[in-house]
Amino acid sequence: MEDSKEVLVKPPHWEDDWKYFKGLSNKFQMKSYFDQVKWTIGSVHLMRIIDIYDPSHFWVITEEKAVDILHKYINDFYSQHHMHYKLSANYFGLKMPCVCLVCNEFYRVILMNVPLQIEKTTWVFVFLMDFGYTAKVPIDQIYFMTKNLYDVPQFAVRATLSGLGPINQSYWSSVAVTQFVNLVSNKVCYGQVTNVDEMNKCLFLQLRDQNNYQFINSMITDHLAKSMTLSEIREIRYTQRKASKHGKIPKLPFLLPSFAELEYGLAGDIHKANEVLREYQGVNLKLV
């Protein structure tokens, strides 16, 4: 139990934190750890795969110790002072960085949806910016961040398997996704950088198992993935350059949806679709 006297006392920097939050532009965007490193072609980094959408869209962290220290600080601070930082839904904004309680721990997140005033919504979807995955949380467990947390870049780095694409279709099959998840989910691997997409802040990687040194890219079976031809790789690079020139995101089939759409809730995410379906079915069952 928290000491009741301590709970009533606001931290000395609370007013600065609140003023900073109130003064943020609705276009504010967190810094990315991707920009803190000079990624060079051929360099190898030890990294943990933290969440996976498909082999062309997953997130990694290369600074586990820094993430652990940050997470400990956030939990220590908000465990004591969260009641002073609770945020009314009136302040919610799409893509807004904040803190929320997920499974009894506090995390930095980005709001992926904002409930409409006409809805009696009690849940919101958030993207955990340092851990790369999406969660559904109660609307009353959202808190504004302390000023110093805005200076710490989000640690989840976007990544895609280098040189691989789905077979005869514009998207990855569920079987291919499952196999990739089984190979690398929440594991520490060696990742060799083969290409760097500066515009989308994404690493193209050749992954290698930390224990047996096998190349994971080649472990995805032939009937689930194909090695892209030189002409296809050239097309990717050409499309990226062309898109970058015009300030657009490349529209290559199996690279859709974009990472931004996944992180900001603008894509038809299967997890959210399932949640909506369950709620819809629940309402209809009550009406029958």
Tab-separated table of C-alpha atoms in Angstrom:
chain	number	residue	atom	x	y	z
A	1	MET	CA	0.000	0.000	0.000
A	2	GLU	CA	1.213	3.510	-0.831
A	3	ASP	CA	1.604	5.958	2.027
A	4	SER	CA	-1.498	8.188	1.902
A	5	LYS	CA	0.533	11.332	2.654
A	6	GLU	CA	2.952	10.595	-0.188
A	7	VAL	CA	0.079	10.005	-2.592
A	8	LEU	CA	-1.360	13.473	-1.858
A	9	VAL	CA	1.923	15.256	-2.562
A	10	LYS	CA	2.530	16.170	-6.202
A	11	PRO	CA	6.108	15.818	-7.468
A	12	PRO	CA	7.923	19.209	-7.585
A	13	HIS	CA	8.080	19.180	-11.397
A	14	TRP	CA	4.367	18.381	-11.863
A	15	GLU	CA	3.440	21.901	-12.995
A	16	ASP	CA	6.258	21.956	-15.576
A	17	ASP	CA	5.144	18.540	-16.817
A	18	TRP	CA	1.534	19.690	-17.168
A	19	LYS	CA	2.451	22.955	-18.923
A	20	TYR	CA	4.715	21.075	-21.327
A	21	PHE	CA	1.962	18.585	-22.145
A	22	LYS	CA	-0.608	21.349	-22.666
A	23	GLY	CA	1.781	23.227	-24.955
A	24	LEU	CA	2.484	20.295	-27.271
A	25	SER	CA	1.380	20.583	-30.875
A	26	ASN	CA	-1.078	17.949	-32.083
A	27	LYS	CA	1.543	17.175	-34.731
A	28	PHE	CA	4.209	16.336	-32.142
A	29	GLN	CA	6.110	13.161	-32.931
A	30	MET	CA	8.455	11.233	-30.665
A	31	LYS	CA	12.092	10.901	-31.617
A	32	SER	CA	13.127	7.458	-32.806
A	33	TYR	CA	16.153	5.470	-31.683
A	34	PHE	CA	16.605	4.711	-35.387
A	35	ASP	CA	17.903	8.289	-35.800
A	36	GLN	CA	20.388	7.912	-32.937
A	37	VAL	CA	22.488	5.304	-34.776
A	38	LYS	CA	24.468	5.520	-37.985
A	39	TRP	CA	23.308	2.242	-39.531
A	40	THR	CA	25.872	1.032	-42.058
A	41	ILE	CA	25.363	-1.609	-44.714
A	42	GLY	CA	26.930	-4.877	-43.569
A	43	SER	CA	27.026	-3.939	-39.875
A	44	VAL	CA	25.824	-6.598	-37.405
A	45	HIS	CA	23.811	-5.813	-34.284
A	46	LEU	CA	22.572	-7.989	-31.435
A	47	MET	CA	18.826	-7.421	-31.254
A	48	ARG	CA	15.642	-8.799	-29.743
A	49	ILE	CA	12.607	-9.303	-31.973
A	50	ILE	CA	9.811	-7.879	-29.839
A	51	ASP	CA	6.706	-7.986	-32.027
A	52	ILE	CA	5.753	-9.312	-35.459
A	53	TYR	CA	3.024	-8.390	-37.930
A	54	ASP	CA	4.564	-10.401	-40.774
A	55	PRO	CA	8.103	-11.064	-42.118
A	56	SER	CA	8.040	-7.635	-43.778
A	57	HIS	CA	6.827	-5.793	-40.679
A	58	PHE	CA	8.341	-6.441	-37.267
A	59	TRP	CA	10.022	-4.479	-34.494
A	60	VAL	CA	13.377	-4.954	-32.774
A	61	ILE	CA	15.295	-3.371	-29.902
A	62	THR	CA	19.075	-3.211	-29.794
A	63	GLU	CA	19.388	-1.493	-26.393
A	64	GLU	CA	17.740	-3.870	-23.935
A	65	LYS	CA	19.569	-2.479	-20.891
A	66	ALA	CA	18.472	1.071	-21.690
A	67	VAL	CA	14.878	-0.108	-22.152
A	68	ASP	CA	14.992	-1.990	-18.833
A	69	ILE	CA	16.312	1.102	-17.000
A	70	LEU	CA	13.655	3.306	-18.614
A	71	HIS	CA	10.882	0.840	-17.825
A	72	LYS	CA	11.982	0.617	-14.184
A	73	TYR	CA	12.027	4.414	-13.865
A	74	ILE	CA	8.538	4.745	-15.408
A	75	ASN	CA	7.095	2.079	-13.110
A	76	ASP	CA	8.747	3.488	-9.977
A	77	PHE	CA	7.542	7.023	-10.727
A	78	TYR	CA	4.008	6.308	-11.938
A	79	SER	CA	3.355	3.730	-9.239
A	80	GLN	CA	3.674	6.612	-6.767
A	81	HIS	CA	2.309	9.551	-8.745
A	82	HIS	CA	-0.067	8.181	-11.400
A	83	MET	CA	-3.124	9.750	-9.729
A	84	HIS	CA	-1.662	13.232	-10.388
A	85	TYR	CA	-1.005	12.429	-14.064
A	86	LYS	CA	-4.350	10.856	-14.982
A	87	LEU	CA	-5.637	12.249	-18.255
A	88	SER	CA	-9.245	13.025	-19.114
A	89	ALA	CA	-10.493	11.732	-22.480
A	90	ASN	CA	-11.097	15.402	-23.378
A	91	TYR	CA	-7.338	15.730	-23.880
A	92	PHE	CA	-6.904	12.609	-26.003
A	93	GLY	CA	-5.451	13.052	-29.465
A	94	LEU	CA	-4.668	10.578	-32.230
A	95	LYS	CA	-0.944	9.640	-32.257
A	96	MET	CA	-0.509	11.326	-28.871
A	97	PRO	CA	2.393	9.973	-26.749
A	98	CYS	CA	1.451	9.220	-23.143
A	99	VAL	CA	1.781	6.580	-20.411
A	100	CYS	CA	-0.707	3.816	-19.690
A	101	LEU	CA	-1.144	0.839	-17.400
A	102	VAL	CA	-0.940	-2.494	-19.228
A	103	CYS	CA	-1.097	-5.748	-17.249
A	104	ASN	CA	-0.261	-3.917	-14.008
A	105	GLU	CA	2.828	-2.180	-15.423
A	106	PHE	CA	3.304	1.314	-16.843
A	107	TYR	CA	4.536	1.864	-20.408
A	108	ARG	CA	5.083	4.732	-22.809
A	109	VAL	CA	2.485	4.459	-25.545
A	110	ILE	CA	0.990	6.162	-28.580
A	111	LEU	CA	-2.794	6.499	-28.738
A	112	MET	CA	-4.067	4.602	-31.779
A	113	ASN	CA	-7.699	5.680	-31.534
A	114	VAL	CA	-9.668	8.446	-29.870
A	115	PRO	CA	-13.219	7.672	-28.716
A	116	LEU	CA	-15.931	9.891	-30.195
A	117	GLN	CA	-18.032	11.888	-27.772
A	118	ILE	CA	-21.165	10.091	-28.952
A	119	GLU	CA	-19.668	6.735	-27.981
A	120	LYS	CA	-19.683	5.292	-24.486
A	121	THR	CA	-16.273	3.737	-25.018
A	122	THR	CA	-14.415	2.361	-22.033
A	123	TRP	CA	-11.384	1.017	-23.927
A	124	VAL	CA	-8.733	2.451	-26.243
A	125	PHE	CA	-5.987	0.886	-28.348
A	126	VAL	CA	-2.375	1.900	-27.763
A	127	PHE	CA	0.983	1.140	-29.350
A	128	LEU	CA	3.795	0.480	-26.859
A	129	MET	CA	6.528	2.606	-28.403
A	130	ASP	CA	9.436	0.869	-26.626
A	131	PHE	CA	8.143	-2.685	-27.031
A	132	GLY	CA	6.506	-2.584	-30.444
A	133	TYR	CA	3.129	-4.145	-29.800
A	134	THR	CA	-0.518	-3.100	-29.583
A	135	ALA	CA	-2.693	-3.364	-26.492
A	136	LYS	CA	-6.286	-2.654	-25.543
A	137	VAL	CA	-6.516	-0.738	-22.268
A	138	PRO	CA	-9.221	0.878	-20.101
A	139	ILE	CA	-9.841	4.512	-20.970
A	140	ASP	CA	-9.257	5.588	-17.358
A	141	GLN	CA	-5.674	4.277	-17.274
A	142	ILE	CA	-4.117	6.888	-19.571
A	143	TYR	CA	-1.640	9.400	-18.092
A	144	PHE	CA	0.337	12.332	-19.474
A	145	MET	CA	4.109	11.933	-19.613
A	146	THR	CA	6.673	13.740	-17.520
A	147	LYS	CA	8.612	16.324	-19.508
A	148	ASN	CA	11.874	14.361	-19.438
A	149	LEU	CA	10.276	11.283	-21.056
A	150	TYR	CA	9.739	13.182	-24.310
A	151	ASP	CA	13.521	13.475	-24.722
A	152	VAL	CA	14.035	9.697	-24.634
A	153	PRO	CA	13.580	8.267	-28.154
A	154	GLN	CA	11.176	5.397	-28.676
A	155	PHE	CA	13.253	2.229	-28.703
A	156	ALA	CA	11.196	-0.064	-30.949
A	157	VAL	CA	12.888	-0.009	-34.367
A	158	ARG	CA	11.062	-1.025	-37.536
A	159	ALA	CA	12.532	-3.945	-39.459
A	160	THR	CA	11.857	-6.203	-42.438
A	161	LEU	CA	13.456	-9.431	-43.657
A	162	SER	CA	15.864	-8.723	-46.451
A	163	GLY	CA	15.504	-10.395	-49.843
A	164	LEU	CA	12.275	-12.289	-49.128
A	165	GLY	CA	8.731	-11.897	-50.359
A	166	PRO	CA	5.495	-13.926	-50.366
A	167	ILE	CA	4.831	-16.422	-53.158
A	168	ASN	CA	2.336	-15.555	-55.902
A	169	GLN	CA	0.364	-13.091	-53.811
A	170	SER	CA	0.584	-9.550	-52.524
A	171	TYR	CA	0.576	-10.475	-48.820
A	172	TRP	CA	2.150	-13.001	-46.448
A	173	SER	CA	0.139	-16.116	-45.678
A	174	SER	CA	-0.842	-16.849	-42.061
A	175	VAL	CA	1.272	-20.030	-42.209
A	176	ALA	CA	4.365	-18.034	-43.218
A	177	VAL	CA	3.741	-15.510	-40.452
A	178	THR	CA	3.316	-18.298	-37.883
A	179	GLN	CA	6.544	-19.979	-38.962
A	180	PHE	CA	8.463	-16.710	-38.703
A	181	VAL	CA	6.966	-16.029	-35.270
A	182	ASN	CA	8.007	-19.496	-34.075
A	183	LEU	CA	11.553	-18.920	-35.318
A	184	VAL	CA	12.232	-15.534	-33.768
A	185	SER	CA	9.467	-14.313	-31.458
A	186	ASN	CA	11.006	-12.560	-28.431
A	187	LYS	CA	14.410	-14.077	-29.204
A	188	VAL	CA	17.793	-12.387	-29.339
A	189	CYS	CA	19.340	-12.652	-32.814
A	190	TYR	CA	22.196	-11.220	-34.809
A	191	GLY	CA	20.856	-8.825	-37.407
A	192	GLN	CA	23.001	-7.835	-40.390
A	193	VAL	CA	21.877	-4.621	-42.066
A	194	THR	CA	21.539	-5.048	-45.837
A	195	ASN	CA	19.633	-1.855	-46.609
A	196	VAL	CA	18.437	1.216	-44.688
A	197	ASP	CA	15.157	2.957	-45.468
A	198	GLU	CA	15.803	6.420	-44.038
A	199	MET	CA	12.412	7.762	-45.032
A	200	ASN	CA	10.392	5.117	-43.210
A	201	LYS	CA	13.055	4.572	-40.512
A	202	CYS	CA	13.238	0.858	-41.259
A	203	LEU	CA	16.090	-1.684	-41.330
A	204	PHE	CA	16.309	-4.451	-43.931
A	205	LEU	CA	17.864	-7.375	-42.085
A	206	GLN	CA	19.488	-10.751	-42.572
A	207	LEU	CA	18.790	-12.480	-39.245
A	208	ARG	CA	20.987	-15.122	-37.675
A	209	ASP	CA	20.161	-17.328	-34.698
A	210	GLN	CA	22.300	-16.417	-31.692
A	211	ASN	CA	22.735	-20.050	-30.630
A	212	ASN	CA	23.236	-22.092	-33.807
A	213	TYR	CA	24.210	-19.209	-36.154
A	214	GLN	CA	21.755	-20.385	-38.819
A	215	PHE	CA	20.400	-17.735	-41.179
A	216	ILE	CA	16.743	-17.336	-40.265
A	217	ASN	CA	15.838	-15.797	-43.620
A	218	SER	CA	16.699	-19.078	-45.329
A	219	MET	CA	14.844	-21.171	-42.700
A	220	ILE	CA	11.449	-19.997	-43.934
A	221	THR	CA	10.480	-22.868	-46.217
A	222	ASP	CA	10.441	-22.554	-49.985
A	223	HIS	CA	6.680	-22.981	-50.329
A	224	LEU	CA	6.028	-20.066	-47.950
A	225	ALA	CA	8.465	-17.470	-49.252
A	226	LYS	CA	10.621	-16.700	-52.247
A	227	SER	CA	13.935	-15.012	-52.727
A	228	MET	CA	13.340	-11.810	-54.631
A	229	THR	CA	15.082	-11.482	-57.955
A	230	LEU	CA	17.582	-8.741	-58.660
A	231	SER	CA	14.993	-6.933	-60.788
A	232	GLU	CA	12.460	-7.026	-57.922
A	233	ILE	CA	15.017	-5.618	-55.506
A	234	ARG	CA	15.851	-2.896	-58.010
A	235	GLU	CA	12.134	-2.143	-58.288
A	236	ILE	CA	11.907	-1.768	-54.501
A	237	ARG	CA	14.845	0.636	-54.405
A	238	TYR	CA	13.537	2.584	-57.405
A	239	THR	CA	10.065	2.843	-55.874
A	240	GLN	CA	11.523	3.977	-52.553
A	241	ARG	CA	13.655	6.664	-54.217
A	242	LYS	CA	10.721	7.847	-56.317
A	243	ALA	CA	8.374	7.900	-53.336
A	244	SER	CA	10.946	9.670	-51.173
A	245	LYS	CA	11.411	12.337	-53.835
A	246	HIS	CA	7.706	13.150	-53.714
A	247	GLY	CA	7.372	12.686	-49.955
A	248	LYS	CA	5.282	9.541	-50.251
A	249	ILE	CA	5.422	6.023	-48.837
A	250	PRO	CA	6.289	3.210	-51.307
A	251	LYS	CA	3.192	1.312	-52.496
A	252	LEU	CA	4.718	-2.129	-52.909
A	253	PRO	CA	2.049	-4.799	-52.258
A	254	PHE	CA	3.695	-6.987	-49.623
A	255	LEU	CA	5.138	-3.940	-47.848
A	256	LEU	CA	1.601	-2.768	-47.112
A	257	PRO	CA	0.264	-1.713	-44.717
A	258	SER	CA	2.973	0.770	-43.827
A	259	PHE	CA	4.593	0.768	-40.391
A	260	ALA	CA	2.984	4.137	-39.678
A	261	GLU	CA	-0.457	2.687	-40.383
A	262	LEU	CA	0.227	-0.203	-38.011
A	263	GLU	CA	1.610	1.994	-35.228
A	264	TYR	CA	-1.063	4.668	-35.464
A	265	GLY	CA	-4.001	2.310	-35.886
A	266	LEU	CA	-4.773	3.312	-39.472
A	267	ALA	CA	-4.585	-0.254	-40.803
A	268	GLY	CA	-7.098	-3.047	-40.512
A	269	ASP	CA	-5.265	-4.805	-37.706
A	270	ILE	CA	-6.548	-8.340	-37.163
A	271	HIS	CA	-6.374	-8.034	-33.353
A	272	LYS	CA	-8.589	-4.967	-33.313
A	273	ALA	CA	-10.930	-6.523	-35.863
A	274	ASN	CA	-11.350	-9.547	-33.620
A	275	GLU	CA	-12.101	-7.352	-30.615
A	276	VAL	CA	-14.755	-5.420	-32.545
A	277	LEU	CA	-16.269	-8.657	-33.838
A	278	ARG	CA	-16.502	-10.125	-30.330
A	279	GLU	CA	-18.165	-6.964	-29.025
A	280	TYR	CA	-20.572	-6.945	-31.985
A	281	GLN	CA	-21.451	-10.594	-31.446
A	282	GLY	CA	-21.981	-9.947	-27.733
A	283	VAL	CA	-24.458	-7.147	-28.450
A	284	ASN	CA	-26.354	-9.272	-30.960
A	285	LEU	CA	-26.511	-12.246	-28.613
A	286	LYS	CA	-28.150	-10.050	-25.998
A	287	LEU	CA	-30.704	-8.838	-28.537
A	288	VAL	CA	-31.734	-12.317	-29.668
